[in-house]
C-alpha positions as a LaTeX table, in Angstrom:
\begin{tabular}{lrrr}
\hline
Residue & $x$ (\AA) & $y$ (\AA) & $z$ (\AA) \\
\hline
Met1 & $-0.29$ & 0.55 & 0.07 \\
Cys2 & 1.30 & 3.23 & $-0.64$ \\
Pro3 & 2.47 & 6.07 & 1.94 \\
Arg4 & $-0.71$ & 7.91 & 1.13 \\
Arg5 & $-3.22$ & 5.83 & 0.83 \\
Leu6 & $-1.92$ & 4.58 & 4.19 \\
Leu7 & $-1.96$ & 7.97 & 5.57 \\
Asn8 & $-5.42$ & 9.21 & 4.35 \\
Arg9 & $-6.19$ & 5.12 & 6.41 \\
Val10 & $-5.43$ & 6.76 & 9.56 \\
Ala11 & $-7.42$ & 10.14 & 9.25 \\
Leu12 & $-10.25$ & 8.60 & 8.06 \\
Ala13 & $-9.80$ & 6.71 & 11.41 \\
Ala14 & $-9.32$ & 9.28 & 13.93 \\
Thr15 & $-12.64$ & 11.63 & 12.46 \\
Leu16 & $-14.73$ & 8.02 & 12.85 \\
Ala17 & $-13.23$ & 7.12 & 15.96 \\
Phe18 & $-13.99$ & 10.97 & 17.04 \\
Ser19 & $-16.98$ & 11.05 & 15.28 \\
Asn20 & $-18.30$ & 7.78 & 17.54 \\
Thr21 & $-20.27$ & 8.49 & 20.50 \\
Gly22 & $-17.77$ & 5.77 & 22.00 \\
Ala23 & $-14.21$ & 7.88 & 20.89 \\
Ala24 & $-11.47$ & 8.09 & 23.15 \\
Phe25 & $-10.10$ & 10.32 & 25.21 \\
Ala26 & $-6.66$ & 11.24 & 24.72 \\
Met27 & $-6.30$ & 11.05 & 27.69 \\
Pro28 & $-9.06$ & 9.36 & 30.48 \\
Gln29 & $-10.47$ & 11.42 & 32.77 \\
Val30 & $-12.03$ & 11.96 & 36.61 \\
Leu31 & $-15.05$ & 13.54 & 37.76 \\
Ile32 & $-15.04$ & 14.94 & 41.50 \\
Gly33 & $-18.42$ & 15.50 & 43.51 \\
Ser34 & $-17.84$ & 17.49 & 45.97 \\
Tyr35 & $-20.00$ & 19.32 & 48.91 \\
Thr36 & $-20.10$ & 23.01 & 48.83 \\
His37 & $-20.69$ & 24.15 & 51.65 \\
Asp38 & $-18.39$ & 25.67 & 53.02 \\
Ser39 & $-15.65$ & 24.13 & 50.85 \\
Gly40 & $-14.45$ & 26.33 & 48.16 \\
Ser41 & $-15.24$ & 23.59 & 45.61 \\
Pro42 & $-17.79$ & 24.32 & 43.72 \\
Gly43 & $-19.34$ & 21.58 & 43.38 \\
Ile44 & $-18.26$ & 19.49 & 39.83 \\
Leu45 & $-14.40$ & 19.23 & 38.85 \\
Arg46 & $-13.19$ & 17.35 & 35.80 \\
Leu47 & $-10.36$ & 16.38 & 36.19 \\
Arg48 & $-7.34$ & 14.61 & 33.29 \\
Phe49 & $-5.79$ & 11.54 & 34.97 \\
Asp50 & $-2.85$ & 9.49 & 33.54 \\
Pro51 & $-2.96$ & 6.66 & 33.18 \\
Glu52 & 1.00 & 5.58 & 33.65 \\
Ser53 & 1.71 & 7.60 & 36.38 \\
Gly54 & $-1.43$ & 7.52 & 38.40 \\
Arg55 & $-0.96$ & 11.07 & 38.56 \\
Val56 & $-4.34$ & 13.49 & 38.66 \\
Glu57 & $-3.29$ & 16.23 & 36.41 \\
Pro58 & $-4.11$ & 19.48 & 39.33 \\
Arg59 & $-5.41$ & 22.11 & 37.21 \\
Pro60 & $-9.55$ & 21.31 & 36.33 \\
Leu61 & $-10.06$ & 20.30 & 32.11 \\
Gln62 & $-13.31$ & 22.56 & 34.20 \\
Thr63 & $-15.01$ & 23.11 & 36.99 \\
Leu64 & $-19.63$ & 23.01 & 37.18 \\
Val65 & $-21.15$ & 25.65 & 39.99 \\
Ser66 & $-23.53$ & 22.63 & 41.28 \\
Ala67 & $-24.25$ & 22.28 & 45.03 \\
Asn68 & $-23.72$ & 19.84 & 46.94 \\
Pro69 & $-23.23$ & 17.16 & 44.42 \\
Ser70 & $-22.69$ & 14.56 & 46.63 \\
Trp71 & $-22.75$ & 11.38 & 44.16 \\
Leu72 & $-22.33$ & 11.39 & 40.55 \\
Thr73 & $-24.28$ & 8.56 & 37.99 \\
Leu74 & $-22.43$ & 8.54 & 34.46 \\
Asp75 & $-24.83$ & 7.18 & 31.44 \\
Leu76 & $-22.04$ & 6.63 & 29.39 \\
Lys77 & $-24.05$ & 4.80 & 26.03 \\
Asn78 & $-25.39$ & 8.33 & 26.12 \\
Asn79 & $-23.17$ & 10.94 & 26.60 \\
Arg80 & $-24.70$ & 12.05 & 29.79 \\
Leu81 & $-24.11$ & 12.82 & 33.69 \\
Tyr82 & $-26.43$ & 13.02 & 36.27 \\
Ala83 & $-25.69$ & 14.43 & 40.06 \\
Ala84 & $-27.86$ & 14.29 & 43.72 \\
Asn85 & $-27.72$ & 18.28 & 45.04 \\
Glu86 & $-27.39$ & 16.89 & 48.50 \\
Asn87 & $-29.62$ & 19.98 & 49.86 \\
Gly88 & $-31.44$ & 20.10 & 52.95 \\
Pro89 & $-32.80$ & 22.23 & 56.76 \\
Gly90 & $-29.56$ & 24.50 & 56.73 \\
Gln91 & $-28.11$ & 24.91 & 53.78 \\
Pro92 & $-27.95$ & 27.80 & 51.26 \\
Asp93 & $-29.78$ & 25.80 & 49.00 \\
Pro94 & $-32.18$ & 23.59 & 51.72 \\
Val95 & $-34.70$ & 21.00 & 48.86 \\
Gly96 & $-33.32$ & 18.70 & 47.17 \\
Arg97 & $-32.66$ & 17.48 & 43.75 \\
Ala98 & $-30.49$ & 15.80 & 40.29 \\
Ser99 & $-29.31$ & 17.64 & 38.04 \\
Ala100 & $-28.68$ & 16.00 & 34.22 \\
Phe101 & $-26.01$ & 17.42 & 32.58 \\
Ala102 & $-24.62$ & 16.69 & 28.55 \\
Ile103 & $-21.21$ & 14.93 & 27.96 \\
Asp104 & $-19.50$ & 16.32 & 25.07 \\
Pro105 & $-17.80$ & 12.64 & 23.22 \\
Ala106 & $-14.75$ & 14.15 & 21.63 \\
Thr107 & $-13.84$ & 16.06 & 24.36 \\
Gly108 & $-15.24$ & 15.01 & 28.47 \\
Arg109 & $-17.31$ & 18.50 & 28.34 \\
Leu110 & $-20.29$ & 19.09 & 30.23 \\
Ser111 & $-22.78$ & 21.61 & 29.89 \\
Pro112 & $-26.32$ & 21.30 & 31.67 \\
Leu113 & $-29.42$ & 20.14 & 30.62 \\
Gly114 & $-31.27$ & 21.29 & 34.31 \\
Gln115 & $-32.45$ & 19.60 & 37.18 \\
Gln116 & $-35.76$ & 18.81 & 39.73 \\
Ile117 & $-36.93$ & 18.45 & 42.65 \\
Ser118 & $-36.92$ & 15.27 & 44.59 \\
Leu119 & $-39.69$ & 15.84 & 46.63 \\
Gly120 & $-37.12$ & 15.29 & 49.80 \\
Asp121 & $-34.31$ & 16.28 & 52.05 \\
Glu122 & $-29.92$ & 14.81 & 51.60 \\
Pro123 & $-31.59$ & 12.53 & 48.01 \\
Thr124 & $-27.66$ & 11.15 & 48.86 \\
His125 & $-27.57$ & 8.68 & 45.74 \\
Leu126 & $-28.70$ & 8.02 & 41.70 \\
Ser127 & $-29.25$ & 5.43 & 39.53 \\
Leu128 & $-30.62$ & 4.53 & 36.18 \\
Ser129 & $-32.71$ & 1.88 & 34.92 \\
His130 & $-30.76$ & 0.20 & 32.06 \\
Asp131 & $-33.40$ & 1.36 & 28.98 \\
Gly132 & $-32.32$ & 5.12 & 30.36 \\
Arg133 & $-35.77$ & 6.34 & 30.46 \\
Tyr134 & $-35.79$ & 7.32 & 34.81 \\
Leu135 & $-33.66$ & 7.43 & 37.71 \\
Phe136 & $-33.92$ & 6.30 & 40.77 \\
Val137 & $-33.15$ & 9.22 & 43.78 \\
Ser138 & $-32.69$ & 8.15 & 47.37 \\
Asn139 & $-33.25$ & 11.08 & 50.01 \\
Tyr140 & $-31.24$ & 10.63 & 53.45 \\
Gly141 & $-33.78$ & 12.68 & 55.20 \\
Ser142 & $-31.65$ & 13.44 & 58.09 \\
Gly143 & $-34.76$ & 14.73 & 59.31 \\
Pro144 & $-37.15$ & 12.39 & 61.67 \\
Asn145 & $-39.96$ & 14.61 & 59.63 \\
Pro146 & $-40.60$ & 13.66 & 56.81 \\
Gly147 & $-37.47$ & 11.52 & 56.99 \\
Gly148 & $-36.16$ & 9.46 & 54.02 \\
Ser149 & $-37.51$ & 7.99 & 50.41 \\
Leu150 & $-37.16$ & 6.40 & 47.30 \\
Ala151 & $-38.18$ & 9.05 & 44.13 \\
Val152 & $-39.05$ & 8.00 & 40.50 \\
Met153 & $-37.14$ & 10.04 & 38.11 \\
Pro154 & $-38.26$ & 10.01 & 34.35 \\
Val155 & $-35.62$ & 10.61 & 32.16 \\
Gly156 & $-36.32$ & 12.15 & 28.44 \\
Glu157 & $-34.94$ & 11.37 & 25.45 \\
Asp158 & $-33.11$ & 14.28 & 25.22 \\
Gly159 & $-31.45$ & 13.27 & 28.58 \\
Thr160 & $-33.49$ & 16.21 & 30.62 \\
Leu161 & $-35.62$ & 15.06 & 34.56 \\
Gln162 & $-38.63$ & 15.14 & 34.30 \\
Pro163 & $-40.81$ & 15.74 & 37.96 \\
Val164 & $-41.09$ & 13.41 & 40.43 \\
Thr165 & $-43.66$ & 10.64 & 39.36 \\
Gln166 & $-43.49$ & 8.31 & 41.95 \\
Leu167 & $-42.37$ & 7.77 & 45.88 \\
Ala168 & $-41.77$ & 4.72 & 47.94 \\
Thr169 & $-41.43$ & 4.71 & 51.69 \\
His170 & $-40.46$ & 2.13 & 54.74 \\
Lys171 & $-41.49$ & 2.36 & 58.68 \\
Ala172 & $-38.00$ & 2.67 & 61.01 \\
Ser173 & $-36.79$ & 0.23 & 62.67 \\
Glu174 & $-36.69$ & 2.92 & 65.97 \\
Val175 & $-33.59$ & 0.64 & 67.28 \\
His176 & $-30.65$ & 3.71 & 66.79 \\
Pro177 & $-32.57$ & 6.76 & 69.53 \\
Gln178 & $-31.17$ & 9.18 & 67.22 \\
Arg179 & $-30.75$ & 8.09 & 63.29 \\
Gln180 & $-32.92$ & 5.35 & 62.89 \\
Lys181 & $-36.42$ & 7.51 & 64.12 \\
Ser182 & $-37.29$ & 7.18 & 60.58 \\
Ala183 & $-36.86$ & 5.71 & 57.20 \\
His184 & $-33.32$ & 6.56 & 56.00 \\
Val185 & $-33.38$ & 5.20 & 52.21 \\
His186 & $-29.19$ & 5.74 & 51.55 \\
Ser187 & $-28.74$ & 3.98 & 48.06 \\
Ala188 & $-30.95$ & 2.21 & 44.96 \\
Val189 & $-29.20$ & $-0.30$ & 42.69 \\
Leu190 & $-30.43$ & $-2.12$ & 40.49 \\
Ser191 & $-30.38$ & $-6.53$ & 39.79 \\
Pro192 & $-27.73$ & $-6.97$ & 37.18 \\
Asn193 & $-30.88$ & $-7.63$ & 34.76 \\
Gly194 & $-32.14$ & $-4.49$ & 35.53 \\
Lys195 & $-35.60$ & $-6.10$ & 36.45 \\
Thr196 & $-35.11$ & $-5.99$ & 40.15 \\
Leu197 & $-33.87$ & $-2.18$ & 42.50 \\
Phe198 & $-32.79$ & $-3.37$ & 45.60 \\
Val199 & $-33.15$ & $-0.42$ & 48.04 \\
Ser200 & $-30.68$ & 0.07 & 51.14 \\
Asp201 & $-32.91$ & 1.28 & 54.00 \\
Leu202 & $-30.50$ & 3.07 & 56.82 \\
Gly203 & $-33.07$ & 3.44 & 59.05 \\
Ala204 & $-35.28$ & 0.55 & 58.62 \\
Asp205 & $-32.71$ & $-2.03$ & 58.36 \\
Arg206 & $-33.79$ & $-4.37$ & 56.16 \\
Ile207 & $-32.92$ & $-3.99$ & 52.38 \\
Phe208 & $-36.72$ & $-3.56$ & 50.54 \\
Ala209 & $-36.81$ & $-5.19$ & 46.76 \\
Tyr210 & $-39.20$ & $-3.99$ & 43.85 \\
Arg211 & $-39.78$ & $-4.83$ & 40.56 \\
Tyr212 & $-38.86$ & $-2.86$ & 37.62 \\
Asp213 & $-41.87$ & $-2.55$ & 34.82 \\
Pro214 & $-41.17$ & 0.42 & 32.12 \\
Ala215 & $-45.05$ & $-0.37$ & 31.12 \\
Asn216 & $-46.81$ & 1.53 & 33.46 \\
Pro217 & $-44.81$ & 4.96 & 33.45 \\
Glu218 & $-45.97$ & 6.79 & 36.17 \\
Arg219 & $-45.12$ & 3.59 & 38.95 \\
Pro220 & $-42.73$ & 1.78 & 37.45 \\
Leu221 & $-42.00$ & 0.26 & 40.84 \\
Thr222 & $-43.70$ & $-2.29$ & 42.02 \\
Ala223 & $-43.51$ & $-5.12$ & 45.70 \\
Ala224 & $-41.60$ & $-7.34$ & 45.00 \\
Glu225 & $-42.47$ & $-10.64$ & 46.63 \\
Pro226 & $-40.89$ & $-10.94$ & 49.75 \\
Ala227 & $-40.85$ & $-7.98$ & 49.28 \\
Ala228 & $-37.14$ & $-6.80$ & 51.57 \\
Ile229 & $-34.73$ & $-8.98$ & 53.64 \\
Thr230 & $-34.62$ & $-8.08$ & 56.64 \\
Leu231 & $-31.22$ & $-7.12$ & 58.52 \\
Leu232 & $-30.04$ & $-7.40$ & 61.99 \\
Ala233 & $-31.12$ & $-4.92$ & 64.57 \\
Gly234 & $-30.12$ & $-1.57$ & 64.31 \\
Ser235 & $-26.47$ & $-2.33$ & 61.66 \\
Gly236 & $-28.38$ & 0.55 & 59.53 \\
Pro237 & $-28.09$ & $-0.85$ & 56.02 \\
Arg238 & $-26.06$ & 1.52 & 53.27 \\
His239 & $-24.41$ & 0.45 & 50.51 \\
Leu240 & $-25.19$ & $-2.90$ & 48.13 \\
Val241 & $-22.76$ & $-3.72$ & 44.95 \\
Phe242 & $-22.97$ & $-6.77$ & 43.01 \\
Ser243 & $-19.95$ & $-8.65$ & 41.92 \\
Pro244 & $-18.96$ & $-8.61$ & 38.51 \\
Asp245 & $-21.24$ & $-12.68$ & 37.45 \\
Gly246 & $-24.15$ & $-11.59$ & 39.38 \\
Ser247 & $-23.47$ & $-14.52$ & 41.69 \\
Gln248 & $-23.57$ & $-12.40$ & 44.85 \\
Ala249 & $-24.40$ & $-8.91$ & 46.90 \\
Tyr250 & $-22.18$ & $-6.70$ & 49.27 \\
Ala251 & $-24.03$ & $-4.81$ & 51.61 \\
Thr252 & $-21.71$ & $-1.82$ & 54.00 \\
Leu253 & $-24.16$ & $-2.12$ & 57.43 \\
Glu254 & $-22.90$ & 0.97 & 58.76 \\
Leu255 & $-24.29$ & 1.37 & 62.37 \\
Ser256 & $-22.90$ & $-2.31$ & 62.83 \\
Ala257 & $-20.09$ & $-1.32$ & 61.11 \\
Gln258 & $-20.37$ & $-4.57$ & 59.28 \\
Val259 & $-20.28$ & $-5.95$ & 55.64 \\
Ala260 & $-22.23$ & $-8.21$ & 54.97 \\
Arg261 & $-22.50$ & $-10.84$ & 52.21 \\
Phe262 & $-25.63$ & $-12.12$ & 50.06 \\
Asp263 & $-26.39$ & $-15.25$ & 47.22 \\
His264 & $-28.10$ & $-13.99$ & 44.19 \\
Val265 & $-30.97$ & $-15.26$ & 42.83 \\
Asp266 & $-33.39$ & $-14.08$ & 40.48 \\
Gly267 & $-34.16$ & $-10.74$ & 42.03 \\
Thr268 & $-33.92$ & $-12.84$ & 45.89 \\
Leu269 & $-31.35$ & $-11.69$ & 48.05 \\
Val270 & $-29.71$ & $-14.82$ & 51.23 \\
Gln271 & $-27.24$ & $-13.56$ & 53.28 \\
Arg272 & $-24.22$ & $-16.34$ & 53.54 \\
Gln273 & $-21.87$ & $-14.40$ & 55.01 \\
Leu274 & $-21.48$ & $-11.42$ & 58.34 \\
Val275 & $-17.76$ & $-9.38$ & 58.12 \\
Asp276 & $-17.21$ & $-7.37$ & 61.31 \\
Leu277 & $-15.03$ & $-3.75$ & 60.78 \\
Ala278 & $-14.56$ & $-3.37$ & 64.78 \\
Glu279 & $-13.58$ & $-6.48$ & 66.15 \\
Gly280 & $-13.54$ & $-5.90$ & 68.94 \\
Asp281 & $-13.41$ & $-2.56$ & 68.75 \\
Ser282 & $-15.73$ & 0.03 & 69.48 \\
Leu283 & $-18.74$ & 0.85 & 66.69 \\
Asp284 & $-17.94$ & 3.98 & 66.95 \\
Ala285 & $-14.85$ & 4.00 & 65.89 \\
His286 & $-15.73$ & 2.24 & 62.42 \\
Ser287 & $-18.27$ & 3.53 & 60.24 \\
Pro288 & $-18.62$ & 1.22 & 56.49 \\
Gly289 & $-19.28$ & 3.86 & 53.47 \\
Ala290 & $-18.29$ & 3.77 & 49.76 \\
Ile291 & $-18.14$ & $-0.15$ & 48.94 \\
His292 & $-16.70$ & $-1.70$ & 45.13 \\
Pro293 & $-15.90$ & $-4.94$ & 43.66 \\
Ser294 & $-12.42$ & $-4.96$ & 41.11 \\
Ala295 & $-13.31$ & $-5.11$ & 38.14 \\
Asp296 & $-12.40$ & $-9.59$ & 37.62 \\
Gly297 & $-14.46$ & $-10.09$ & 41.52 \\
Arg298 & $-11.40$ & $-11.52$ & 42.72 \\
Phe299 & $-11.45$ & $-8.32$ & 45.47 \\
Leu300 & $-14.04$ & $-6.55$ & 47.17 \\
Tyr301 & $-12.97$ & $-3.01$ & 48.86 \\
Val302 & $-14.76$ & $-0.66$ & 51.27 \\
Ser303 & $-13.63$ & 1.99 & 53.13 \\
Asp304 & $-14.65$ & 2.35 & 57.92 \\
Arg305 & $-14.62$ & 5.94 & 58.27 \\
Ala306 & $-14.29$ & 7.50 & 61.54 \\
Lys307 & $-12.33$ & 7.43 & 63.40 \\
Ala308 & $-10.77$ & 4.00 & 61.59 \\
Asn309 & $-9.74$ & 5.97 & 58.38 \\
Arg310 & $-8.82$ & 2.92 & 56.26 \\
Ile311 & $-9.86$ & 0.79 & 53.24 \\
Met312 & $-10.04$ & $-2.88$ & 53.86 \\
Val313 & $-9.34$ & $-4.99$ & 51.50 \\
Tyr314 & $-10.95$ & $-9.10$ & 50.93 \\
Ala315 & $-10.14$ & $-11.94$ & 48.87 \\
Ile316 & $-13.21$ & $-13.19$ & 47.41 \\
Asp317 & $-12.78$ & $-16.91$ & 46.98 \\
Glu318 & $-14.58$ & $-19.49$ & 44.26 \\
His319 & $-17.46$ & $-19.72$ & 46.93 \\
Gly320 & $-18.35$ & $-15.73$ & 47.07 \\
Ser321 & $-17.12$ & $-16.11$ & 51.39 \\
Leu322 & $-14.57$ & $-12.64$ & 52.13 \\
Asn323 & $-11.26$ & $-13.28$ & 53.31 \\
Glu324 & $-9.53$ & $-10.06$ & 54.72 \\
Ile325 & $-6.40$ & $-10.03$ & 53.24 \\
Gln326 & $-4.85$ & $-5.49$ & 54.37 \\
Gln327 & $-6.22$ & $-2.64$ & 55.78 \\
Arg328 & $-4.59$ & 0.59 & 54.16 \\
Thr329 & $-5.14$ & 3.79 & 56.54 \\
Ser330 & $-6.93$ & 6.05 & 53.82 \\
Glu331 & $-4.81$ & 9.00 & 54.53 \\
Gly332 & $-7.30$ & 10.75 & 54.92 \\
Arg333 & $-9.76$ & 11.47 & 57.10 \\
Glu334 & $-13.48$ & 10.42 & 55.85 \\
Pro335 & $-13.10$ & 8.31 & 53.15 \\
Arg336 & $-16.56$ & 8.33 & 51.52 \\
Glu337 & $-16.39$ & 6.75 & 48.37 \\
Phe338 & $-13.20$ & 6.10 & 46.17 \\
Ala339 & $-12.50$ & 4.43 & 42.66 \\
Ile340 & $-10.80$ & 2.31 & 41.01 \\
Asp341 & $-8.66$ & 3.33 & 37.22 \\
Pro342 & $-9.50$ & 1.43 & 34.19 \\
Ser343 & $-6.84$ & $-0.88$ & 34.14 \\
Gly344 & $-6.94$ & $-1.24$ & 37.88 \\
Arg345 & $-3.34$ & $-0.49$ & 38.93 \\
Phe346 & $-4.86$ & 2.67 & 40.94 \\
Met347 & $-7.64$ & 4.03 & 43.66 \\
Leu348 & $-8.38$ & 7.39 & 43.59 \\
Ile349 & $-9.52$ & 8.15 & 47.68 \\
Ala350 & $-11.68$ & 11.25 & 49.00 \\
Asn351 & $-10.67$ & 12.13 & 51.85 \\
Gln352 & $-14.35$ & 14.33 & 52.67 \\
Lys353 & $-12.97$ & 16.33 & 56.08 \\
Ser354 & $-9.41$ & 16.26 & 55.21 \\
Asp355 & $-10.36$ & 18.55 & 51.93 \\
Ala356 & $-8.30$ & 15.62 & 49.86 \\
Leu357 & $-8.08$ & 13.07 & 46.70 \\
Val358 & $-5.20$ & 10.34 & 47.47 \\
Ile359 & $-4.56$ & 8.42 & 44.94 \\
Leu360 & $-2.74$ & 4.08 & 45.67 \\
Arg361 & $-0.46$ & 1.47 & 43.70 \\
Arg362 & $-2.40$ & $-0.65$ & 43.44 \\
Asp363 & $-1.54$ & $-4.55$ & 42.39 \\
Pro364 & $-4.23$ & $-6.18$ & 40.22 \\
Asp365 & $-2.89$ & $-9.72$ & 41.47 \\
Ser366 & $-3.47$ & $-9.09$ & 44.84 \\
Gly367 & $-5.57$ & $-7.14$ & 44.88 \\
Leu368 & $-3.00$ & $-4.84$ & 47.91 \\
Leu369 & $-3.14$ & $-1.54$ & 47.68 \\
Gly370 & 0.68 & 0.43 & 48.02 \\
Glu371 & 2.84 & 3.78 & 48.32 \\
Thr372 & 1.20 & 6.73 & 48.42 \\
Leu373 & 1.37 & 8.95 & 44.84 \\
Gln374 & $-0.55$ & 11.39 & 45.03 \\
Thr375 & $-2.00$ & 13.55 & 47.02 \\
Leu376 & $-4.76$ & 16.43 & 45.96 \\
Ser377 & $-6.25$ & 19.42 & 47.38 \\
Ile378 & $-10.23$ & 19.44 & 46.75 \\
Gly379 & $-12.62$ & 20.78 & 49.51 \\
Lys380 & $-14.70$ & 17.91 & 50.79 \\
Pro381 & $-14.63$ & 15.29 & 47.26 \\
Ser382 & $-18.10$ & 12.72 & 48.19 \\
Asp383 & $-17.13$ & 10.87 & 45.25 \\
Val384 & $-14.90$ & 9.36 & 42.21 \\
Lys385 & $-16.12$ & 8.71 & 38.50 \\
Phe386 & $-13.73$ & 8.00 & 35.62 \\
Ile387 & $-14.68$ & 9.19 & 32.21 \\
Asp388 & $-12.84$ & 6.39 & 30.07 \\
Arg389 & $-13.58$ & 6.50 & 26.61 \\
Ala390 & $-10.61$ & 4.10 & 26.05 \\
Ala391 & $-12.52$ & 1.37 & 28.11 \\
Pro392 & $-14.56$ & $-1.15$ & 26.10 \\
\hline
\end{tabular}
């Protein structure tokens, strides 16, 4: 083939790559959500991530003003980002909201698409139905009245959010005298097949199960059978994740400082294991929060906040059972969330109360966390999400 024809083919391939919605960026990017009240942070930061060194470029590619975007949810298929604006009583904006943004497929640049009221206080988590038609908003509601709720928010074909069409509330267990006076919905996660929504309610000591049926557009959720998984009284379920193959589920229990393991079959959860993080210490010293498996399903990572301020590392055996292999300091205070980069060689930790994003080296083979590579000053970081166009 002549050199000119080869160059033309290369140029055409590059043009097609950047015109495709799955086009690769020159370098992966990372989004940071942060609490804005008294933090100096604008809300959302978009930064360049170097996959070779594991370092983040300190100067943001873009910043967006958004009130308390404590949780970020990406829809890369449709080039959109959704943020939970954790507003509530006592905040400059006392109204809980969810916001939508368009993502430029070639550059990653974010453009606001508007927002909607979540009909609850302090929305802390968002998830998207697999068909992209609904956003499930977890209103934590720290106050006893009205407490927490699950809101169902339709998504327009253009990515804009529509007013809430369905609201679900639960009865509190009232075991913990301060934390369980009312329901506190902390997360809502779909089963791998997208047919069952599992809702962790810290105030009710239950994980509620709802069937998802978009054929009923105004009320797409109905109670499943069984309608809930009852956990240890006073345990306070926070976040639930599934193993990559969908056979297992793992949940952080914030108040009892534990991790629960479940077998997952046909939209039902059966508890099989309970792992204690406190191990004889005072429960006040521990507060499990973020929980994520490695992409290969061999390891599970859990952030332990309060006084512990560490990342727990568990090996997952062939039956799904957890075996602790490491306790690694988060190099900061209140590791609210973390993310493993697409290569699996680095972990980025949002240390909320020390205003720092910390990057650790990770060994993909052993699962162990290694040296600290970088500490980046960011006001009250709360969530970390990668936009990686090079990933399949």
